[in-house]
Amino acid sequence: MAEKIAKEMFQPAQVQDAEADKISRPSLTFLQDSWIRVRKNKAALVSLIVLGVIIIMAIFGQYFSPNLGPNRSVNYQDTPYASLPPKVPGFENMPFWNGHQNIGGQDVDVYKQKNVKEGTYYWLGSDTLGRDQFARIWAGTRVSLIIAVVAALCDLVIGVAYGMISGFVGGRTDNIMQRILEVISAIPNLVVVILMLLVLDPGIMSIIIAIAMTSWITMARVVRGQVLKLKDQEFVLASLTLGESVPKILMKHLLPNVSGVIIINVMFSIPSAIFFEAFLSFIGLGLPAPTASLGTLINDGYKTLQVLPYMVLYPSVVLCIIMIAFNLIADGLRDAFDPKMRD
């Protein structure tokens, strides 16, 4: 032991300097370090798992319904089985999922009352036209997610390009571009959307265009602010001195440095687009019947809220879970990409 201590005390200076310069933890890239911090955020991690399950169900969920065969779509109407409450096999003794409904102050087995054949179950009930709510909710979730993601991608492309050009060029160009933004943002979003829906035919594409027309403004302003802070940094000035073109500087040097802010804003814009689509469908300006989305399902359920509350309950729960999950993931990404939060 004494010999070991003596060896350590009388090591050459070069060896001691090498020991002092050793890195205390392994070298990680920015993305690796960010992923480690995301995993430490339990709320963001659970939300990521929940959102993954919802996306899988949105793609395949309608095919799990026991009432949709190969020749039936989610819009198939089985009118003799209209307005059936939820009934799940194995849960017949539990309220809300036993096929019973309170009618005139009495607990009634609606399935027996309507002579529904044995073995027929509507897991989340049926609507007033006899359509399976379970299948329609997941089909509607898929439509809402498609609209939100495509609108967010348009927001990403237009907003990032506009903000980077405005911030990097500066001067009179920046002033003109910002005045255009102020004019567009002064017009309420709902007015723009209503005018667009009057011009375009109702449908998914018209909703996407209407949402994307104004949603990119926030992204453009955020990216412009980040570019204004970075364009006077040494690495940008060095690139200009070496003769690199402006598009190459924007794509190679500035875009990676603002990618964290861009990802966070996209994650926040997706739930906003989902809610806006649901709001438009709820007030009757969204998708035409019989296309299902979370907004149209909530609108249909609202009309029979006092009689068939399950019709508005389940799509509302799915909508709330999606919005909460996206917001928690965005919070986790914001903390992960912020250098000040690094341990």
mmCIF file of C-alpha atoms in Angstrom:
data_model
loop_
_atom_site.group_PDB
_atom_site.id
_atom_site.type_symbol
_atom_site.label_atom_id
_atom_site.label_comp_id
_atom_site.label_asym_id
_atom_site.label_seq_id
_atom_site.Cartn_x
_atom_site.Cartn_y
_atom_site.Cartn_z
ATOM 1 C CA MET A 1 0.000 0.000 0.000
ATOM 2 C CA ALA A 2 2.824 2.370 0.909
ATOM 3 C CA GLU A 3 4.610 1.571 -2.358
ATOM 4 C CA LYS A 4 1.432 2.397 -4.320
ATOM 5 C CA ILE A 5 1.045 5.746 -2.574
ATOM 6 C CA ALA A 6 4.708 6.543 -3.174
ATOM 7 C CA LYS A 7 4.365 5.734 -6.894
ATOM 8 C CA GLU A 8 1.361 8.062 -7.161
ATOM 9 C CA MET A 9 3.191 10.862 -5.328
ATOM 10 C CA PHE A 10 6.296 10.651 -7.496
ATOM 11 C CA GLN A 11 4.677 10.209 -10.890
ATOM 12 C CA PRO A 12 6.160 12.343 -13.681
ATOM 13 C CA ALA A 13 4.471 15.714 -14.301
ATOM 14 C CA GLN A 14 3.320 14.609 -17.755
ATOM 15 C CA VAL A 15 1.490 11.596 -16.295
ATOM 16 C CA GLN A 16 -0.159 13.749 -13.627
ATOM 17 C CA ASP A 17 -1.322 16.252 -16.248
ATOM 18 C CA ALA A 18 -2.755 13.413 -18.366
ATOM 19 C CA GLU A 19 -4.649 12.081 -15.342
ATOM 20 C CA ALA A 20 -6.048 15.561 -14.631
ATOM 21 C CA ASP A 21 -7.186 15.987 -18.241
ATOM 22 C CA LYS A 22 -9.182 12.740 -18.276
ATOM 23 C CA ILE A 23 -12.861 13.262 -19.066
ATOM 24 C CA SER A 24 -15.015 12.368 -16.086
ATOM 25 C CA ARG A 25 -17.891 11.092 -18.252
ATOM 26 C CA PRO A 26 -18.101 9.728 -21.804
ATOM 27 C CA SER A 27 -18.307 12.148 -24.691
ATOM 28 C CA LEU A 28 -21.846 12.476 -26.041
ATOM 29 C CA THR A 29 -23.305 14.192 -29.054
ATOM 30 C CA PHE A 30 -25.967 16.865 -28.602
ATOM 31 C CA LEU A 31 -28.770 14.483 -29.577
ATOM 32 C CA GLN A 32 -27.482 11.699 -27.301
ATOM 33 C CA ASP A 33 -27.278 14.090 -24.363
ATOM 34 C CA SER A 34 -30.769 15.431 -25.125
ATOM 35 C CA TRP A 35 -32.234 11.902 -25.289
ATOM 36 C CA ILE A 36 -30.723 11.057 -21.889
ATOM 37 C CA ARG A 37 -32.410 14.121 -20.389
ATOM 38 C CA VAL A 38 -35.722 13.286 -22.094
ATOM 39 C CA ARG A 39 -35.625 9.826 -20.512
ATOM 40 C CA LYS A 40 -35.172 11.413 -17.103
ATOM 41 C CA ASN A 41 -38.409 13.342 -17.604
ATOM 42 C CA LYS A 42 -40.955 10.705 -16.581
ATOM 43 C CA ALA A 43 -43.977 12.719 -17.728
ATOM 44 C CA ALA A 44 -42.531 13.194 -21.221
ATOM 45 C CA LEU A 45 -41.525 9.533 -21.456
ATOM 46 C CA VAL A 46 -44.964 8.263 -20.385
ATOM 47 C CA SER A 47 -46.605 10.733 -22.779
ATOM 48 C CA LEU A 48 -44.409 9.452 -25.596
ATOM 49 C CA ILE A 49 -45.538 5.880 -24.896
ATOM 50 C CA VAL A 50 -49.207 6.905 -24.644
ATOM 51 C CA LEU A 51 -48.979 8.880 -27.865
ATOM 52 C CA GLY A 52 -47.356 5.900 -29.597
ATOM 53 C CA VAL A 53 -50.252 3.662 -28.498
ATOM 54 C CA ILE A 54 -52.791 6.222 -29.737
ATOM 55 C CA ILE A 55 -51.056 6.475 -33.121
ATOM 56 C CA ILE A 56 -51.052 2.666 -33.464
ATOM 57 C CA MET A 57 -54.744 2.543 -32.544
ATOM 58 C CA ALA A 58 -55.488 5.372 -34.980
ATOM 59 C CA ILE A 59 -53.960 3.278 -37.763
ATOM 60 C CA PHE A 60 -55.286 -0.170 -36.852
ATOM 61 C CA GLY A 61 -57.922 0.430 -34.142
ATOM 62 C CA GLN A 62 -60.977 0.312 -36.371
ATOM 63 C CA TYR A 63 -60.037 -3.213 -37.521
ATOM 64 C CA PHE A 64 -60.251 -4.487 -33.936
ATOM 65 C CA SER A 65 -63.971 -3.754 -33.773
ATOM 66 C CA PRO A 66 -66.051 -6.952 -33.649
ATOM 67 C CA ASN A 67 -68.838 -5.301 -35.682
ATOM 68 C CA LEU A 68 -66.882 -4.351 -38.802
ATOM 69 C CA GLY A 69 -66.378 -7.154 -41.272
ATOM 70 C CA PRO A 70 -64.334 -7.031 -44.477
ATOM 71 C CA ASN A 71 -67.234 -5.428 -46.374
ATOM 72 C CA ARG A 72 -68.152 -2.823 -43.752
ATOM 73 C CA SER A 73 -66.624 0.609 -43.338
ATOM 74 C CA VAL A 74 -66.690 2.837 -40.281
ATOM 75 C CA ASN A 75 -69.705 4.603 -41.838
ATOM 76 C CA TYR A 76 -71.771 1.407 -42.047
ATOM 77 C CA GLN A 77 -75.229 2.022 -40.583
ATOM 78 C CA ASP A 78 -76.965 -0.799 -38.725
ATOM 79 C CA THR A 79 -80.155 1.085 -37.832
ATOM 80 C CA PRO A 80 -81.798 -1.689 -35.744
ATOM 81 C CA TYR A 81 -78.812 -1.405 -33.396
ATOM 82 C CA ALA A 82 -78.865 2.399 -33.114
ATOM 83 C CA SER A 83 -78.187 4.178 -29.803
ATOM 84 C CA LEU A 84 -76.834 1.134 -28.003
ATOM 85 C CA PRO A 85 -74.804 1.938 -24.851
ATOM 86 C CA PRO A 86 -71.275 0.541 -24.406
ATOM 87 C CA LYS A 87 -71.004 -3.160 -23.621
ATOM 88 C CA VAL A 88 -67.717 -5.013 -23.174
ATOM 89 C CA PRO A 89 -67.499 -8.804 -22.784
ATOM 90 C CA GLY A 90 -66.345 -9.740 -19.304
ATOM 91 C CA PHE A 91 -67.500 -6.430 -17.806
ATOM 92 C CA GLU A 92 -71.251 -7.087 -17.781
ATOM 93 C CA ASN A 93 -71.391 -6.519 -14.015
ATOM 94 C CA MET A 94 -69.695 -3.120 -14.176
ATOM 95 C CA PRO A 95 -71.595 0.138 -14.764
ATOM 96 C CA PHE A 96 -71.086 2.078 -18.015
ATOM 97 C CA TRP A 97 -69.872 -1.071 -19.856
ATOM 98 C CA ASN A 98 -72.755 -3.451 -19.208
ATOM 99 C CA GLY A 99 -75.174 -2.343 -21.947
ATOM 100 C CA HIS A 100 -77.620 -0.836 -19.463
ATOM 101 C CA GLN A 101 -79.112 2.642 -19.611
ATOM 102 C CA ASN A 102 -81.256 4.714 -17.269
ATOM 103 C CA ILE A 103 -84.574 5.285 -19.041
ATOM 104 C CA GLY A 104 -87.410 6.992 -17.161
ATOM 105 C CA GLY A 105 -85.674 6.404 -13.849
ATOM 106 C CA GLN A 106 -85.319 2.651 -14.478
ATOM 107 C CA ASP A 107 -82.190 0.656 -15.273
ATOM 108 C CA VAL A 108 -82.889 -0.994 -18.635
ATOM 109 C CA ASP A 109 -80.851 -3.592 -20.524
ATOM 110 C CA VAL A 110 -81.026 -1.921 -23.933
ATOM 111 C CA TYR A 111 -79.482 -4.918 -25.719
ATOM 112 C CA LYS A 112 -82.253 -7.179 -24.449
ATOM 113 C CA GLN A 113 -84.892 -4.551 -25.135
ATOM 114 C CA LYS A 114 -83.825 -4.260 -28.799
ATOM 115 C CA ASN A 115 -83.400 -8.041 -29.188
ATOM 116 C CA VAL A 116 -79.744 -7.744 -30.054
ATOM 117 C CA LYS A 117 -78.439 -11.185 -30.898
ATOM 118 C CA GLU A 118 -76.221 -12.916 -28.357
ATOM 119 C CA GLY A 119 -72.517 -12.202 -28.692
ATOM 120 C CA THR A 120 -72.963 -8.740 -30.230
ATOM 121 C CA TYR A 121 -71.008 -6.064 -28.380
ATOM 122 C CA TYR A 122 -70.463 -2.389 -29.054
ATOM 123 C CA TRP A 123 -67.437 -1.605 -26.902
ATOM 124 C CA LEU A 124 -68.031 2.154 -26.912
ATOM 125 C CA GLY A 125 -71.665 2.064 -27.969
ATOM 126 C CA SER A 126 -73.342 2.955 -31.254
ATOM 127 C CA ASP A 127 -74.561 6.333 -32.474
ATOM 128 C CA THR A 128 -78.063 7.359 -33.512
ATOM 129 C CA LEU A 129 -77.547 5.793 -36.965
ATOM 130 C CA GLY A 130 -76.216 2.473 -35.670
ATOM 131 C CA ARG A 131 -72.545 3.137 -36.473
ATOM 132 C CA ASP A 132 -69.875 1.606 -34.244
ATOM 133 C CA GLN A 133 -68.408 4.350 -32.039
ATOM 134 C CA PHE A 134 -65.211 2.416 -31.292
ATOM 135 C CA ALA A 135 -64.287 2.200 -34.960
ATOM 136 C CA ARG A 136 -65.352 5.766 -35.716
ATOM 137 C CA ILE A 137 -63.358 7.240 -32.825
ATOM 138 C CA TRP A 138 -60.098 5.678 -34.014
ATOM 139 C CA ALA A 139 -60.828 6.537 -37.648
ATOM 140 C CA GLY A 140 -61.575 10.095 -36.548
ATOM 141 C CA THR A 141 -58.373 10.204 -34.501
ATOM 142 C CA ARG A 142 -56.431 9.191 -37.617
ATOM 143 C CA VAL A 143 -58.030 11.988 -39.655
ATOM 144 C CA SER A 144 -57.359 14.582 -36.933
ATOM 145 C CA LEU A 145 -53.717 13.495 -36.610
ATOM 146 C CA ILE A 146 -53.201 13.589 -40.383
ATOM 147 C CA ILE A 147 -54.628 17.109 -40.583
ATOM 148 C CA ALA A 148 -52.512 18.293 -37.653
ATOM 149 C CA VAL A 149 -49.242 16.709 -38.825
ATOM 150 C CA VAL A 150 -49.568 17.943 -42.423
ATOM 151 C CA ALA A 151 -50.474 21.437 -41.193
ATOM 152 C CA ALA A 152 -47.476 21.343 -38.845
ATOM 153 C CA LEU A 153 -45.173 20.345 -41.731
ATOM 154 C CA CYS A 154 -46.463 23.295 -43.780
ATOM 155 C CA ASP A 155 -45.891 25.455 -40.724
ATOM 156 C CA LEU A 156 -42.368 24.044 -40.474
ATOM 157 C CA VAL A 157 -41.408 24.633 -44.105
ATOM 158 C CA ILE A 158 -42.948 28.086 -44.567
ATOM 159 C CA GLY A 159 -42.221 29.454 -41.092
ATOM 160 C CA VAL A 160 -38.599 28.294 -40.917
ATOM 161 C CA ALA A 161 -37.741 29.524 -44.424
ATOM 162 C CA TYR A 162 -39.445 32.886 -43.886
ATOM 163 C CA GLY A 163 -37.885 33.462 -40.467
ATOM 164 C CA MET A 164 -34.350 32.477 -41.519
ATOM 165 C CA ILE A 165 -34.377 34.689 -44.609
ATOM 166 C CA SER A 166 -35.844 37.638 -42.711
ATOM 167 C CA GLY A 167 -33.401 37.360 -39.812
ATOM 168 C CA PHE A 168 -30.256 36.710 -41.839
ATOM 169 C CA VAL A 169 -30.754 39.280 -44.609
ATOM 170 C CA GLY A 170 -31.935 42.022 -42.250
ATOM 171 C CA GLY A 171 -32.234 45.666 -43.204
ATOM 172 C CA ARG A 172 -35.047 46.810 -45.485
ATOM 173 C CA THR A 173 -35.906 43.231 -46.465
ATOM 174 C CA ASP A 174 -36.436 42.305 -42.824
ATOM 175 C CA ASN A 175 -38.620 45.384 -42.248
ATOM 176 C CA ILE A 176 -40.835 44.614 -45.237
ATOM 177 C CA MET A 177 -41.185 40.929 -44.296
ATOM 178 C CA GLN A 178 -42.071 41.783 -40.691
ATOM 179 C CA ARG A 179 -44.686 44.332 -41.779
ATOM 180 C CA ILE A 180 -46.271 41.602 -43.920
ATOM 181 C CA LEU A 181 -46.347 39.344 -40.857
ATOM 182 C CA GLU A 182 -48.019 42.058 -38.799
ATOM 183 C CA VAL A 183 -50.711 42.566 -41.431
ATOM 184 C CA ILE A 184 -51.432 38.819 -41.637
ATOM 185 C CA SER A 185 -51.436 38.341 -37.862
ATOM 186 C CA ALA A 186 -53.813 41.302 -37.420
ATOM 187 C CA ILE A 187 -56.543 39.317 -39.204
ATOM 188 C CA PRO A 188 -58.214 36.808 -36.834
ATOM 189 C CA ASN A 189 -57.448 33.193 -37.698
ATOM 190 C CA LEU A 190 -61.105 32.232 -37.688
ATOM 191 C CA VAL A 191 -61.937 34.860 -40.314
ATOM 192 C CA VAL A 192 -59.161 33.604 -42.613
ATOM 193 C CA VAL A 193 -60.266 30.000 -42.159
ATOM 194 C CA ILE A 194 -63.930 30.779 -42.834
ATOM 195 C CA LEU A 195 -63.038 32.694 -46.019
ATOM 196 C CA MET A 196 -60.827 29.831 -47.202
ATOM 197 C CA LEU A 197 -63.528 27.256 -46.527
ATOM 198 C CA LEU A 198 -65.997 29.362 -48.509
ATOM 199 C CA VAL A 199 -63.637 29.383 -51.492
ATOM 200 C CA LEU A 200 -62.505 25.747 -51.280
ATOM 201 C CA ASP A 201 -64.663 22.642 -51.244
ATOM 202 C CA PRO A 202 -65.144 21.182 -47.732
ATOM 203 C CA GLY A 203 -62.697 18.392 -46.991
ATOM 204 C CA ILE A 204 -59.413 17.424 -45.420
ATOM 205 C CA MET A 205 -57.285 19.403 -47.891
ATOM 206 C CA SER A 206 -59.251 22.624 -47.371
ATOM 207 C CA ILE A 207 -58.897 22.300 -43.580
ATOM 208 C CA ILE A 208 -55.138 21.745 -43.905
ATOM 209 C CA ILE A 209 -54.703 24.769 -46.188
ATOM 210 C CA ALA A 210 -56.858 26.944 -43.948
ATOM 211 C CA ILE A 211 -54.896 26.035 -40.796
ATOM 212 C CA ALA A 212 -51.494 26.264 -42.497
ATOM 213 C CA MET A 213 -52.196 29.756 -43.880
ATOM 214 C CA THR A 214 -51.791 31.469 -40.509
ATOM 215 C CA SER A 215 -50.142 28.919 -38.191
ATOM 216 C CA TRP A 216 -46.623 29.544 -39.565
ATOM 217 C CA ILE A 217 -46.443 33.131 -38.241
ATOM 218 C CA THR A 218 -45.323 32.136 -34.736
ATOM 219 C CA MET A 219 -42.665 29.803 -36.121
ATOM 220 C CA ALA A 220 -41.332 32.549 -38.423
ATOM 221 C CA ARG A 221 -40.994 35.012 -35.550
ATOM 222 C CA VAL A 222 -39.264 32.546 -33.258
ATOM 223 C CA VAL A 223 -36.785 31.420 -35.943
ATOM 224 C CA ARG A 224 -36.068 35.043 -36.920
ATOM 225 C CA GLY A 225 -35.215 35.891 -33.321
ATOM 226 C CA GLN A 226 -32.817 32.968 -33.056
ATOM 227 C CA VAL A 227 -31.131 33.800 -36.366
ATOM 228 C CA LEU A 228 -30.663 37.426 -35.306
ATOM 229 C CA LYS A 229 -28.748 36.183 -32.251
ATOM 230 C CA LEU A 230 -26.598 33.738 -34.217
ATOM 231 C CA LYS A 231 -25.753 35.585 -37.424
ATOM 232 C CA ASP A 232 -23.089 37.767 -35.730
ATOM 233 C CA GLN A 233 -21.363 34.781 -34.112
ATOM 234 C CA GLU A 234 -17.778 33.967 -35.080
ATOM 235 C CA PHE A 235 -18.555 30.743 -36.947
ATOM 236 C CA VAL A 236 -21.016 32.563 -39.243
ATOM 237 C CA LEU A 237 -18.641 35.466 -39.862
ATOM 238 C CA ALA A 238 -15.834 33.011 -40.595
ATOM 239 C CA SER A 239 -18.000 31.213 -43.146
ATOM 240 C CA LEU A 240 -18.817 34.507 -44.846
ATOM 241 C CA THR A 241 -15.131 35.422 -44.908
ATOM 242 C CA LEU A 242 -14.268 32.077 -46.518
ATOM 243 C CA GLY A 243 -16.778 32.801 -49.267
ATOM 244 C CA GLU A 244 -19.546 30.309 -48.481
ATOM 245 C CA SER A 245 -22.906 31.069 -50.100
ATOM 246 C CA VAL A 246 -25.819 32.320 -48.031
ATOM 247 C CA PRO A 247 -28.014 29.206 -48.632
ATOM 248 C CA LYS A 248 -25.150 26.969 -47.493
ATOM 249 C CA ILE A 249 -24.627 29.046 -44.332
ATOM 250 C CA LEU A 250 -28.347 28.902 -43.560
ATOM 251 C CA MET A 251 -28.585 25.139 -44.063
ATOM 252 C CA LYS A 252 -25.202 24.036 -42.724
ATOM 253 C CA HIS A 253 -24.581 26.411 -39.811
ATOM 254 C CA LEU A 254 -27.753 28.203 -38.709
ATOM 255 C CA LEU A 255 -30.430 25.541 -39.202
ATOM 256 C CA PRO A 256 -28.752 22.930 -36.927
ATOM 257 C CA ASN A 257 -28.323 25.563 -34.207
ATOM 258 C CA VAL A 258 -32.010 26.473 -34.203
ATOM 259 C CA SER A 259 -33.278 22.914 -34.681
ATOM 260 C CA GLY A 260 -34.120 22.513 -30.984
ATOM 261 C CA VAL A 261 -36.405 25.553 -30.993
ATOM 262 C CA ILE A 262 -37.986 24.411 -34.266
ATOM 263 C CA ILE A 263 -38.766 20.919 -32.942
ATOM 264 C CA ILE A 264 -40.301 22.325 -29.764
ATOM 265 C CA ASN A 265 -42.531 24.740 -31.682
ATOM 266 C CA VAL A 266 -43.661 21.976 -34.042
ATOM 267 C CA MET A 267 -44.600 19.801 -31.063
ATOM 268 C CA PHE A 268 -46.648 22.667 -29.621
ATOM 269 C CA SER A 269 -48.283 23.452 -32.980
ATOM 270 C CA ILE A 270 -49.614 19.907 -33.535
ATOM 271 C CA PRO A 271 -52.061 19.900 -30.565
ATOM 272 C CA SER A 272 -53.114 23.447 -31.481
ATOM 273 C CA ALA A 273 -53.965 22.276 -35.001
ATOM 274 C CA ILE A 274 -55.871 19.264 -33.620
ATOM 275 C CA PHE A 275 -57.908 21.496 -31.328
ATOM 276 C CA PHE A 276 -58.551 24.034 -34.105
ATOM 277 C CA GLU A 277 -59.790 21.297 -36.441
ATOM 278 C CA ALA A 278 -62.030 19.945 -33.684
ATOM 279 C CA PHE A 279 -63.348 23.455 -33.048
ATOM 280 C CA LEU A 280 -64.125 24.021 -36.735
ATOM 281 C CA SER A 281 -65.902 20.664 -36.969
ATOM 282 C CA PHE A 282 -67.804 21.379 -33.766
ATOM 283 C CA ILE A 283 -69.219 24.658 -35.123
ATOM 284 C CA GLY A 284 -70.068 23.029 -38.449
ATOM 285 C CA LEU A 285 -67.233 24.435 -40.573
ATOM 286 C CA GLY A 286 -65.117 21.298 -40.645
ATOM 287 C CA LEU A 287 -65.318 18.013 -42.456
ATOM 288 C CA PRO A 288 -68.574 17.110 -44.226
ATOM 289 C CA ALA A 289 -70.638 14.101 -43.160
ATOM 290 C CA PRO A 290 -70.118 11.184 -42.931
ATOM 291 C CA THR A 291 -66.344 11.735 -42.560
ATOM 292 C CA ALA A 292 -65.318 11.165 -38.955
ATOM 293 C CA SER A 293 -62.901 13.301 -36.970
ATOM 294 C CA LEU A 294 -62.712 14.002 -33.262
ATOM 295 C CA GLY A 295 -64.460 17.324 -33.840
ATOM 296 C CA THR A 296 -67.343 15.850 -35.839
ATOM 297 C CA LEU A 297 -67.797 13.058 -33.291
ATOM 298 C CA ILE A 298 -67.932 15.549 -30.415
ATOM 299 C CA ASN A 299 -70.405 17.653 -32.403
ATOM 300 C CA ASP A 300 -72.638 14.623 -33.017
ATOM 301 C CA GLY A 301 -72.402 13.589 -29.385
ATOM 302 C CA TYR A 302 -73.204 17.084 -28.129
ATOM 303 C CA LYS A 303 -76.621 16.929 -29.798
ATOM 304 C CA THR A 304 -77.590 13.911 -27.664
ATOM 305 C CA LEU A 305 -75.587 14.775 -24.552
ATOM 306 C CA GLN A 306 -78.427 14.332 -22.060
ATOM 307 C CA VAL A 307 -79.662 11.060 -23.559
ATOM 308 C CA LEU A 308 -76.445 9.397 -24.813
ATOM 309 C CA PRO A 309 -73.558 10.984 -22.871
ATOM 310 C CA TYR A 310 -71.073 8.315 -23.977
ATOM 311 C CA MET A 311 -71.158 9.689 -27.541
ATOM 312 C CA VAL A 312 -69.410 12.885 -26.466
ATOM 313 C CA LEU A 313 -67.429 11.434 -23.556
ATOM 314 C CA TYR A 314 -65.065 9.035 -25.322
ATOM 315 C CA PRO A 315 -63.971 11.258 -28.253
ATOM 316 C CA SER A 316 -63.465 14.116 -25.781
ATOM 317 C CA VAL A 317 -61.257 11.894 -23.608
ATOM 318 C CA VAL A 318 -59.145 10.870 -26.619
ATOM 319 C CA LEU A 319 -58.803 14.522 -27.692
ATOM 320 C CA CYS A 320 -57.721 15.589 -24.189
ATOM 321 C CA ILE A 321 -55.178 12.764 -23.905
ATOM 322 C CA ILE A 322 -53.626 13.648 -27.281
ATOM 323 C CA MET A 323 -53.316 17.335 -26.422
ATOM 324 C CA ILE A 324 -51.884 16.672 -22.945
ATOM 325 C CA ALA A 325 -49.405 14.110 -24.327
ATOM 326 C CA PHE A 326 -48.129 16.453 -27.042
ATOM 327 C CA ASN A 327 -47.746 19.333 -24.588
ATOM 328 C CA LEU A 328 -45.871 17.208 -22.027
ATOM 329 C CA ILE A 329 -43.552 15.888 -24.756
ATOM 330 C CA ALA A 330 -42.927 19.453 -25.939
ATOM 331 C CA ASP A 331 -42.100 20.502 -22.363
ATOM 332 C CA GLY A 332 -39.677 17.595 -22.066
ATOM 333 C CA LEU A 333 -38.001 18.470 -25.368
ATOM 334 C CA ARG A 334 -37.720 22.113 -24.341
ATOM 335 C CA ASP A 335 -35.896 21.121 -21.147
ATOM 336 C CA ALA A 336 -33.720 18.617 -23.038
ATOM 337 C CA PHE A 337 -32.615 21.074 -25.723
ATOM 338 C CA ASP A 338 -31.985 23.932 -23.275
ATOM 339 C CA PRO A 339 -28.242 24.054 -22.388
ATOM 340 C CA LYS A 340 -29.090 25.730 -19.081
ATOM 341 C CA MET A 341 -30.892 22.569 -17.944
ATOM 342 C CA ARG A 342 -27.820 20.399 -18.488
ATOM 343 C CA ASP A 343 -26.546 18.622 -15.382
#
